[in-house]
mmCIF file of C-alpha atoms in Angstrom:
data_model
loop_
_atom_site.group_PDB
_atom_site.id
_atom_site.type_symbol
_atom_site.label_atom_id
_atom_site.label_comp_id
_atom_site.label_asym_id
_atom_site.label_seq_id
_atom_site.Cartn_x
_atom_site.Cartn_y
_atom_site.Cartn_z
ATOM 1 C CA MET A 28 -19.162 52.006 28.408
ATOM 2 C CA MET A 29 -16.323 49.492 28.383
ATOM 3 C CA ASN A 30 -12.918 49.357 29.870
ATOM 4 C CA VAL A 31 -9.647 49.438 27.929
ATOM 5 C CA PHE A 32 -6.256 48.237 29.158
ATOM 6 C CA VAL A 33 -3.447 50.395 27.790
ATOM 7 C CA TYR A 34 0.212 49.518 27.981
ATOM 8 C CA GLY A 35 2.097 51.903 25.623
ATOM 9 C CA THR A 36 1.581 55.274 23.953
ATOM 10 C CA LEU A 37 -1.954 55.691 25.394
ATOM 11 C CA LYS A 38 -0.688 55.531 28.948
ATOM 12 C CA GLN A 39 -0.272 58.716 31.045
ATOM 13 C CA GLY A 40 2.750 60.520 29.520
ATOM 14 C CA GLY A 41 2.345 58.777 26.243
ATOM 15 C CA MET A 42 2.153 60.665 22.909
ATOM 16 C CA TYR A 43 -1.405 59.419 22.278
ATOM 17 C CA HIS A 44 -2.762 59.804 25.798
ATOM 18 C CA ALA A 45 -4.986 62.672 24.621
ATOM 19 C CA TYR A 46 -7.222 60.103 22.838
ATOM 20 C CA LEU A 47 -8.349 59.067 26.320
ATOM 21 C CA LYS A 48 -9.585 62.635 27.138
ATOM 22 C CA GLY A 49 -13.077 61.980 28.556
ATOM 23 C CA ALA A 50 -12.260 58.489 29.751
ATOM 24 C CA LYS A 51 -11.931 57.766 33.493
ATOM 25 C CA LEU A 52 -8.760 56.252 34.907
ATOM 26 C CA ILE A 53 -9.894 53.386 37.153
ATOM 27 C CA GLU A 54 -6.552 51.508 37.675
ATOM 28 C CA LYS A 55 -3.083 52.985 37.254
ATOM 29 C CA ASP A 56 -1.274 49.744 38.229
ATOM 30 C CA ALA A 57 -2.854 46.811 36.327
ATOM 31 C CA LEU A 58 -1.398 43.667 34.889
ATOM 32 C CA ALA A 59 -2.548 41.653 31.908
ATOM 33 C CA SER A 60 -1.364 38.124 30.960
ATOM 34 C CA GLY A 61 0.870 38.283 27.913
ATOM 35 C CA THR A 62 4.188 39.249 26.448
ATOM 36 C CA LEU A 63 5.325 42.774 25.613
ATOM 37 C CA TYR A 64 7.477 43.677 22.604
ATOM 38 C CA ASP A 65 9.308 46.678 21.336
ATOM 39 C CA THR A 66 8.178 47.086 17.668
ATOM 40 C CA GLY A 67 11.148 49.269 16.691
ATOM 41 C CA PHE A 68 8.657 51.937 15.529
ATOM 42 C CA GLY A 69 8.420 53.915 18.812
ATOM 43 C CA TYR A 70 5.466 52.018 20.278
ATOM 44 C CA PRO A 71 4.953 48.577 21.828
ATOM 45 C CA ALA A 72 2.844 45.558 20.942
ATOM 46 C CA MET A 73 1.709 42.685 23.101
ATOM 47 C CA THR A 74 0.456 39.170 22.691
ATOM 48 C CA ALA A 75 -2.036 37.611 25.053
ATOM 49 C CA GLY A 76 -1.227 34.459 26.965
ATOM 50 C CA GLU A 77 -0.005 32.912 30.178
ATOM 51 C CA ASP A 78 3.737 33.311 29.612
ATOM 52 C CA GLY A 79 4.193 36.633 31.254
ATOM 53 C CA THR A 80 2.602 39.836 32.470
ATOM 54 C CA VAL A 81 2.289 43.319 30.857
ATOM 55 C CA ALA A 82 1.932 46.416 33.036
ATOM 56 C CA GLY A 83 -0.603 49.095 32.127
ATOM 57 C CA GLU A 84 -3.532 51.213 33.069
ATOM 58 C CA VAL A 85 -7.317 50.611 32.892
ATOM 59 C CA TYR A 86 -9.795 53.291 31.734
ATOM 60 C CA GLU A 87 -13.543 53.371 31.555
ATOM 61 C CA VAL A 88 -14.184 54.571 27.995
ATOM 62 C CA PRO A 89 -17.338 56.274 26.787
ATOM 63 C CA ASP A 90 -18.744 54.850 23.546
ATOM 64 C CA GLU A 91 -17.840 57.990 21.562
ATOM 65 C CA LEU A 92 -14.158 57.581 22.188
ATOM 66 C CA TRP A 93 -13.773 54.049 20.710
ATOM 67 C CA ALA A 94 -13.547 55.074 17.028
ATOM 68 C CA GLY A 95 -10.593 57.304 17.783
ATOM 69 C CA LEU A 96 -8.892 54.595 19.803
ATOM 70 C CA ASP A 97 -9.408 52.067 17.053
ATOM 71 C CA GLU A 98 -7.925 54.451 14.526
ATOM 72 C CA VAL A 99 -4.863 55.332 16.565
ATOM 73 C CA GLU A 100 -4.303 51.622 17.339
ATOM 74 C CA ASP A 101 -4.740 50.629 13.640
ATOM 75 C CA CYS A 102 -7.673 48.378 14.442
ATOM 76 C CA THR A 103 -10.371 49.501 12.063
ATOM 77 C CA GLY A 104 -11.607 46.199 10.659
ATOM 78 C CA SER A 105 -9.249 46.136 7.711
ATOM 79 C CA PRO A 106 -7.287 42.955 6.838
ATOM 80 C CA ASP A 107 -4.146 45.132 6.957
ATOM 81 C CA ASP A 108 -4.755 46.242 10.615
ATOM 82 C CA LEU A 109 -1.680 45.965 12.910
ATOM 83 C CA TYR A 110 -3.787 45.211 16.004
ATOM 84 C CA GLU A 111 -6.960 43.397 16.978
ATOM 85 C CA LYS A 112 -9.094 43.761 19.974
ATOM 86 C CA ILE A 113 -9.643 41.062 22.577
ATOM 87 C CA THR A 114 -11.440 41.159 25.916
ATOM 88 C CA ALA A 115 -9.554 39.721 28.886
ATOM 89 C CA GLU A 116 -9.314 39.909 32.642
ATOM 90 C CA VAL A 117 -6.715 42.276 34.005
ATOM 91 C CA LYS A 118 -5.658 42.310 37.574
ATOM 92 C CA SER A 119 -4.963 45.230 39.894
ATOM 93 C CA PRO A 120 -4.535 45.875 43.613
ATOM 94 C CA SER A 121 -8.250 46.542 43.945
ATOM 95 C CA GLY A 122 -9.347 43.398 42.099
ATOM 96 C CA SER A 123 -9.878 42.240 38.566
ATOM 97 C CA HIS A 124 -11.551 43.988 35.584
ATOM 98 C CA GLN A 125 -12.739 42.902 32.153
ATOM 99 C CA ALA A 126 -11.083 45.127 29.568
ATOM 100 C CA VAL A 127 -10.463 45.411 25.863
ATOM 101 C CA ILE A 128 -6.827 44.954 24.978
ATOM 102 C CA TYR A 129 -5.262 45.822 21.604
ATOM 103 C CA VAL A 130 -2.949 42.943 20.766
ATOM 104 C CA ALA A 131 -0.596 42.435 17.876
ATOM 105 C CA LYS A 132 -2.147 41.066 14.707
ATOM 106 C CA LYS A 133 0.995 41.297 12.598
ATOM 107 C CA GLU A 134 4.033 39.073 13.401
ATOM 108 C CA ASN A 135 6.471 41.801 12.260
ATOM 109 C CA LEU A 136 5.490 43.919 15.304
ATOM 110 C CA LEU A 137 7.073 41.390 17.704
ATOM 111 C CA ARG A 138 10.700 42.478 17.332
ATOM 112 C CA GLN A 139 12.302 42.542 20.721
ATOM 113 C CA ARG A 140 10.673 41.050 23.895
ATOM 114 C CA ILE A 141 10.539 43.397 26.894
ATOM 115 C CA GLU A 142 11.184 40.997 29.711
ATOM 116 C CA ASN A 143 9.849 43.112 32.585
ATOM 117 C CA GLY A 144 6.552 43.810 30.670
ATOM 118 C CA ILE A 145 6.858 47.539 31.189
ATOM 119 C CA TRP A 146 6.843 50.046 28.333
ATOM 120 C CA ILE A 147 8.570 53.317 29.143
ATOM 121 C CA ASN A 148 7.222 56.227 27.064
ATOM 122 C CA ARG A 149 10.071 58.262 25.555
#
């Protein structure tokens, strides 16, 4: 099992949260270093780095759920994927966790910076 940091449509209340059915929420208030963007397509994208923070949730994900997450995040190993996976430290009130984060692979996803780092599911 590995952890995933989710910051958009996979969060509680998000349209793809059902893909985490069977995963265990371990942090509902976590922060990752990076910058959050509105893609203009109804979902966010982030870049990793020290220039800001992105708010999200951390889940412990059983191995059998990863293929579905990769598919919904368009991270299947194709050169045309929109996202790629990195592993990074995320911080929370209870401490820090290593987690997989889906970050933007395509520049065209980075349309409008969300300054407060919080994606609100619509």
